[in-house]
Amino acid sequence: MDHHMEELAWNAACLRLEDYLRAHAVEPRERLLALTLSILAEAKSAHDKLPGLTPLECTMRIASKKTDTWFSLLAGDPARAARARIAYFAGGRNDLFLEWPLPEDFVASIRSAGIEAGPALEFQSLIRRELDYGAMQDIARETWDRFSWGHVLSAFALWLAIFFAAWGIYLKFFQ
Amino acid sequence: MKPFCGTDSLKPDVISLRQALFLATGAGITICGILLMVAILRVDGFSVLEWVLLGLFVPLFGQIAFGFTIALWGFLILLAGGDRYQVMRTLPEPPAAGPVGATAIVLPVFNEDPDRTFRGLESMFRSVEATGAGGAFDFFVLSDSNDPDRWVEEETEWLRLCVKCQGFGRIFYRKRRVSLHGKSGNVADFCRRWGKRYQYLLVLDADSVMSGETILRLARVMDANPRAGIVQTSPQIVRGKSVLQRFVQFATRLVGPLFAAGSNFWHLGGGNYWGHNAIIRLKPFIEQCVLPEIPGHTAAARHILSHDTVEAALMHQAGYQVWFAYQEEGSYEEGPPNLTESLKRDRRWCQGNLQHFWFLFAPGTPFTNRIHIFFGLMAYLTAPLLVFFIGLSSWDSHVKQRFAVYVAEPWVPVSGVWTSGVLLALTLTLLFLPKLLGFLHLLPRTKEFGGVTRALLSTVLETLLSVLLAPVLLFFYTKFVVLTLLGLRVTWKTQNRDESSIPFGEALRTFGAPTLCGLAAGAAALVWSPTLLPWLSPVLAGLVLAIPTAMITSSEAVGGWLRKLGLLLIPEEASVPPVLRDLDCPAGEDAMAVSGVMQVAISPEVNALHSSLLRRSRARARHKADHLAGLRKRLIEEGPQGLARRELSALLWDAEAVELLHRDIWLSAEQDLHPWWRHALRHYNENTIRLDRRDFQGL
């Protein structure tokens, strides 16, 4: 990769990283720049060891890993990392993003945030009753049981034959 | 007026007397009409055709007569100062304080606009909180949405609302994986999961709004009347923007109170349930109202589509009362924006109401519920009967030259003509007198309707519009009934759109057929029986003008112009109730709306929310993981348009796949991303509606 191409590749990585951090609500420019530069520096040194990756892939892997780790630490349990992420966004403390250690009250507020989509389940069965629909049901059932398209078609064919026979007789003998 | 000391104090004599009065009035008017018709037809002896005509006339006239009877009794009741036997009158004045039964307020949604749905929910939540008894009420959004974008948007709106209103633990969201049996299945699923936790269930529609005061009063009335199984409110149609919406909202104010009071007069505790804006006693509902199957030769045919009427019948059959709290204010809904949407809804109702036929003859169905079912059936069945009647009577008139004699020599008294005039006058009275009575009823409050002159002009306009729309509805109802009876589906050559207006091309496709029918019938009358044409003209005019009628009634611009003129006004427009404020999206905000799929893929917040709401499977089959990986790859390479809706849904149902999608999108090089994603990533931070962080401080 020549120097110009490499510069373009790192430029793309930098832009993506900025977008990623802004998607995490890192809005103040100073903070955004500081985080971007720190992760980019880390990515550049890692890229030397992993030349198979593009600068963008390398940078975003590091950013993604850092973020996942930070949310897992914040949640205290990796299984609750997604909920910690929601609580972080709701908490409005974007100045603390990727910082460690964190203020205890912030960590406590994240861990205690109750984000439940439903109360505890208390299952019960709903039992469908058979309903008696009276005589109409019997009539309908008998009709369905006896109904067949074969019968309909044969009856239709029979009446068609009778009609044409009568028509033929009329034409032959009465006209 | 004596107080109503509870629904248990209602004597059977009162119910019997009222039902006898109601049936006698309706039957008496019907018999008058039949005698007049017999007098017309027997002039030169009855032919077979005329016997058929008489046979059709009886149910058609009967329906008009009983409709009028309901309005007449309603007017008399309102004139007398209201009905003593109203369920809400069992509540003490001033209202009692103290705890109320635990109530779940459920909002089943299916691809509705999440912004509007959650704004309504927010209004209700705040209104309930303001009563001071909010702790007794939990809110549930029960989603059956199969549009992945809508699904994610609903989740985002839910989170926004919970954060904004401190609603965690009080406002819940549930998405069903399998949307079995539509809305009734959705509510049944709620009952199965959480029904034990609550005493009452308040069912809403996505566009329903109810004030906290009304919700609290409904819960209190259930507490006070242990035999009340369902209390149905009379939701007022509000926020009309298009001409059709304004027409419907004014019509419900004009004649609605009469029909509501008249209905309560005859059925009392044997009322009907409309499926929303009603409170239900959960225990008997779960035990007694699980929908049975109706006879049918396929599973789909055995499923009840229109569940509400059946649930009311089952509740009543189980010994519980179903009341109509028709004078309770603070219950609202919105009307369909245009004729096409209104007809789509009618088509569903038609199919559902025709299924109720089975309950008409089912042993044990209470009498009042049989009447409700019969009226529901006749609401649609009369359309083909009326078409048949108009056709046959036109033929009969042509053969007998009934009108020709009258037109040629009007001064010559012709046998039967006077009787025909009386019958015509009676029919018109039955059709239009309720509107006059409705106007008289709103006379003391005309200020709320823009003043006497404007209220009168609105009444005339409403009447003209209803005359113009009736033949179009007649045409489509006939089509719905015939296709339903043949077991065929009605398809629409239209798309669901947010805006109400119907463009010309769409109007032509949908309403071309009634226009052609009107023109053909008019031409036939002109050629074969010109004297008949003036008598058919009200029906033919409605059909011929179907296309412009559909277009004009769908127009929000014309609707706004009518509002500026002070026509078709309703009291809620003069003074907007607090619960209806803030339901509109602030100007400009809607332009920033972004795709839900984009949000779930790009936004770390929405992605985390979505995946945390999904149940994680402990182990996944290899082939499933491969399939999802393939879908993920295609989504990234081909954009959301490259996947079918069910493929997107399959991907969004898997928590791990959703998290990996988020990671893959951010980690992919530009050239590996579909242009849709490149654009989305570049503009995500600028264009996305970010959850308003000022509202989040309290979490």
PDB file of C-alpha atoms in Angstrom, chain A residues 12 16 18-20 22-27 54 56-57 60-61 64 82-83 85-87 89-92 94 109 113-137 140 144, chain B residues 140 158-159 168 172-173 181 188 191-197 286 288 290-297 314 357-359 361-363 604-605 608-609 612-613 663 665-670 673 681 684-686 690 693 696-697 699:
ATOM      1  CA  ALA A  12     -11.738   6.285   6.478  1.00  0.00           C
ATOM      2  CA  ARG A  16     -15.947   5.641  10.995  1.00  0.00           C
ATOM      3  CA  GLU A  18     -15.857   9.302  14.986  1.00  0.00           C
ATOM      4  CA  ASP A  19     -19.287   8.220  13.782  1.00  0.00           C
ATOM      5  CA  TYR A  20     -19.157   5.256  16.145  1.00  0.00           C
ATOM      6  CA  ARG A  22     -20.904   9.962  18.265  1.00  0.00           C
ATOM      7  CA  ALA A  23     -23.417   7.113  18.027  1.00  0.00           C
ATOM      8  CA  HIS A  24     -22.466   6.486  21.658  1.00  0.00           C
ATOM      9  CA  ALA A  25     -23.507  10.030  22.471  1.00  0.00           C
ATOM     10  CA  VAL A  26     -19.950  11.359  22.767  1.00  0.00           C
ATOM     11  CA  GLU A  27     -20.899  14.805  21.574  1.00  0.00           C
ATOM     12  CA  THR A  54      -7.426  -2.918   6.963  1.00  0.00           C
ATOM     13  CA  LEU A  56     -10.761   0.493   9.393  1.00  0.00           C
ATOM     14  CA  GLU A  57     -11.234  -3.109  10.500  1.00  0.00           C
ATOM     15  CA  MET A  60     -13.255  -0.645  14.725  1.00  0.00           C
ATOM     16  CA  ARG A  61     -12.330  -4.002  16.266  1.00  0.00           C
ATOM     17  CA  SER A  64     -15.881  -2.358  19.582  1.00  0.00           C
ATOM     18  CA  ALA A  82     -27.042  -4.702  26.944  1.00  0.00           C
ATOM     19  CA  ARG A  83     -29.157  -3.343  29.793  1.00  0.00           C
ATOM     20  CA  ARG A  85     -25.878   0.150  27.566  1.00  0.00           C
ATOM     21  CA  ILE A  86     -29.538   1.258  27.628  1.00  0.00           C
ATOM     22  CA  ALA A  87     -29.135   2.695  31.101  1.00  0.00           C
ATOM     23  CA  PHE A  89     -27.849   6.251  27.200  1.00  0.00           C
ATOM     24  CA  ALA A  90     -30.728   7.075  29.488  1.00  0.00           C
ATOM     25  CA  GLY A  91     -28.385   8.423  32.190  1.00  0.00           C
ATOM     26  CA  GLY A  92     -27.006  11.253  30.055  1.00  0.00           C
ATOM     27  CA  ASN A  94     -21.646  10.672  28.089  1.00  0.00           C
ATOM     28  CA  SER A 109     -27.520   3.897  39.077  1.00  0.00           C
ATOM     29  CA  ALA A 113     -31.893   0.725  36.490  1.00  0.00           C
ATOM     30  CA  GLY A 114     -35.070  -1.324  36.089  1.00  0.00           C
ATOM     31  CA  ILE A 115     -35.789  -1.947  32.438  1.00  0.00           C
ATOM     32  CA  GLU A 116     -38.471  -4.615  32.466  1.00  0.00           C
ATOM     33  CA  ALA A 117     -40.687  -5.092  29.449  1.00  0.00           C
ATOM     34  CA  GLY A 118     -43.289  -7.024  31.430  1.00  0.00           C
ATOM     35  CA  PRO A 119     -44.172  -8.051  34.978  1.00  0.00           C
ATOM     36  CA  ALA A 120     -43.448 -11.542  36.232  1.00  0.00           C
ATOM     37  CA  LEU A 121     -45.348 -14.154  34.285  1.00  0.00           C
ATOM     38  CA  GLU A 122     -48.200 -15.962  36.007  1.00  0.00           C
ATOM     39  CA  PHE A 123     -49.350 -18.413  33.403  1.00  0.00           C
ATOM     40  CA  GLN A 124     -52.817 -19.849  33.345  1.00  0.00           C
ATOM     41  CA  SER A 125     -54.669 -21.971  30.851  1.00  0.00           C
ATOM     42  CA  LEU A 126     -57.472 -20.644  28.750  1.00  0.00           C
ATOM     43  CA  ILE A 127     -59.813 -23.492  28.074  1.00  0.00           C
ATOM     44  CA  ARG A 128     -62.016 -23.297  25.046  1.00  0.00           C
ATOM     45  CA  ARG A 129     -65.536 -24.557  25.627  1.00  0.00           C
ATOM     46  CA  GLU A 130     -67.428 -26.549  23.078  1.00  0.00           C
ATOM     47  CA  LEU A 131     -70.521 -24.610  22.141  1.00  0.00           C
ATOM     48  CA  ASP A 132     -73.737 -26.171  20.941  1.00  0.00           C
ATOM     49  CA  TYR A 133     -74.934 -24.274  17.885  1.00  0.00           C
ATOM     50  CA  GLY A 134     -78.215 -26.164  17.702  1.00  0.00           C
ATOM     51  CA  ALA A 135     -80.016 -27.467  14.662  1.00  0.00           C
ATOM     52  CA  MET A 136     -78.163 -25.224  12.189  1.00  0.00           C
ATOM     53  CA  GLN A 137     -74.896 -26.911  13.074  1.00  0.00           C
ATOM     54  CA  ALA A 140     -74.423 -27.726   8.091  1.00  0.00           C
ATOM     55  CA  TRP A 144     -70.514 -30.859   4.499  1.00  0.00           C
TER      56      TRP A 144
ATOM     57  CA  PHE B 140     -49.426  -2.837  28.214  1.00  0.00           C
ATOM     58  CA  TRP B 158     -41.704   2.429  24.567  1.00  0.00           C
ATOM     59  CA  LEU B 159     -38.280   3.121  26.041  1.00  0.00           C
ATOM     60  CA  PHE B 168     -40.636   1.471  34.145  1.00  0.00           C
ATOM     61  CA  PHE B 172     -44.912  -2.640  29.505  1.00  0.00           C
ATOM     62  CA  TYR B 173     -44.251  -3.805  25.988  1.00  0.00           C
ATOM     63  CA  HIS B 181     -55.959 -15.164  15.837  1.00  0.00           C
ATOM     64  CA  ALA B 188     -55.988 -13.905  25.024  1.00  0.00           C
ATOM     65  CA  CYS B 191     -54.721 -13.098  29.760  1.00  0.00           C
ATOM     66  CA  ARG B 192     -52.690 -16.292  29.640  1.00  0.00           C
ATOM     67  CA  ARG B 193     -49.496 -14.540  30.792  1.00  0.00           C
ATOM     68  CA  TRP B 194     -50.689 -11.900  33.235  1.00  0.00           C
ATOM     69  CA  GLY B 195     -54.458 -12.241  33.601  1.00  0.00           C
ATOM     70  CA  LYS B 196     -54.119 -13.558  37.157  1.00  0.00           C
ATOM     71  CA  ARG B 197     -52.502 -10.348  38.324  1.00  0.00           C
ATOM     72  CA  ILE B 286     -60.993 -15.819  31.183  1.00  0.00           C
ATOM     73  CA  GLN B 288     -66.266 -18.007  30.179  1.00  0.00           C
ATOM     74  CA  VAL B 290     -62.557 -18.042  25.481  1.00  0.00           C
ATOM     75  CA  LEU B 291     -63.777 -17.956  21.921  1.00  0.00           C
ATOM     76  CA  PRO B 292     -65.311 -21.215  20.749  1.00  0.00           C
ATOM     77  CA  GLU B 293     -64.893 -22.440  17.201  1.00  0.00           C
ATOM     78  CA  ILE B 294     -67.736 -22.037  14.800  1.00  0.00           C
ATOM     79  CA  PRO B 295     -68.762 -24.853  12.463  1.00  0.00           C
ATOM     80  CA  GLY B 296     -66.579 -24.890   9.383  1.00  0.00           C
ATOM     81  CA  HIS B 297     -64.642 -27.300   7.232  1.00  0.00           C
ATOM     82  CA  LEU B 314     -70.786 -15.406  26.426  1.00  0.00           C
ATOM     83  CA  PHE B 357     -75.110 -16.195  12.150  1.00  0.00           C
ATOM     84  CA  TRP B 358     -74.199 -19.354  14.077  1.00  0.00           C
ATOM     85  CA  PHE B 359     -74.869 -17.715  17.420  1.00  0.00           C
ATOM     86  CA  PHE B 361     -79.621 -20.083  16.729  1.00  0.00           C
ATOM     87  CA  ALA B 362     -77.251 -21.382  19.407  1.00  0.00           C
ATOM     88  CA  PRO B 363     -79.180 -22.636  22.442  1.00  0.00           C
ATOM     89  CA  PRO B 604     -25.899   0.988  19.914  1.00  0.00           C
ATOM     90  CA  GLU B 605     -28.780   2.071  22.091  1.00  0.00           C
ATOM     91  CA  ALA B 608     -29.078  -3.061  22.976  1.00  0.00           C
ATOM     92  CA  LEU B 609     -32.739  -2.393  23.659  1.00  0.00           C
ATOM     93  CA  SER B 612     -32.339  -7.258  25.586  1.00  0.00           C
ATOM     94  CA  LEU B 613     -36.081  -7.632  24.905  1.00  0.00           C
ATOM     95  CA  ARG B 663     -20.920  -5.250  15.048  1.00  0.00           C
ATOM     96  CA  ILE B 665     -22.060  -3.077  10.073  1.00  0.00           C
ATOM     97  CA  TRP B 666     -19.633  -0.926  12.047  1.00  0.00           C
ATOM     98  CA  LEU B 667     -16.660  -3.177  11.257  1.00  0.00           C
ATOM     99  CA  SER B 668     -17.278  -3.544   7.523  1.00  0.00           C
ATOM    100  CA  ALA B 669     -15.174  -1.670   5.010  1.00  0.00           C
ATOM    101  CA  GLU B 670     -16.987   0.852   2.822  1.00  0.00           C
ATOM    102  CA  LEU B 673     -21.461  -2.296   2.486  1.00  0.00           C
ATOM    103  CA  LEU B 681     -23.736   5.319   8.544  1.00  0.00           C
ATOM    104  CA  TYR B 684     -26.956   8.464  11.069  1.00  0.00           C
ATOM    105  CA  ASN B 685     -25.775  10.968  13.646  1.00  0.00           C
ATOM    106  CA  GLU B 686     -27.236  13.943  11.790  1.00  0.00           C
ATOM    107  CA  ARG B 690     -32.078  10.805  19.218  1.00  0.00           C
ATOM    108  CA  ARG B 693     -31.699  13.262  26.723  1.00  0.00           C
ATOM    109  CA  PHE B 696     -33.649  11.001  30.721  1.00  0.00           C
ATOM    110  CA  GLN B 697     -32.193  12.756  33.699  1.00  0.00           C
ATOM    111  CA  LEU B 699     -33.661   7.460  35.456  1.00  0.00           C
TER     112      LEU B 699
END
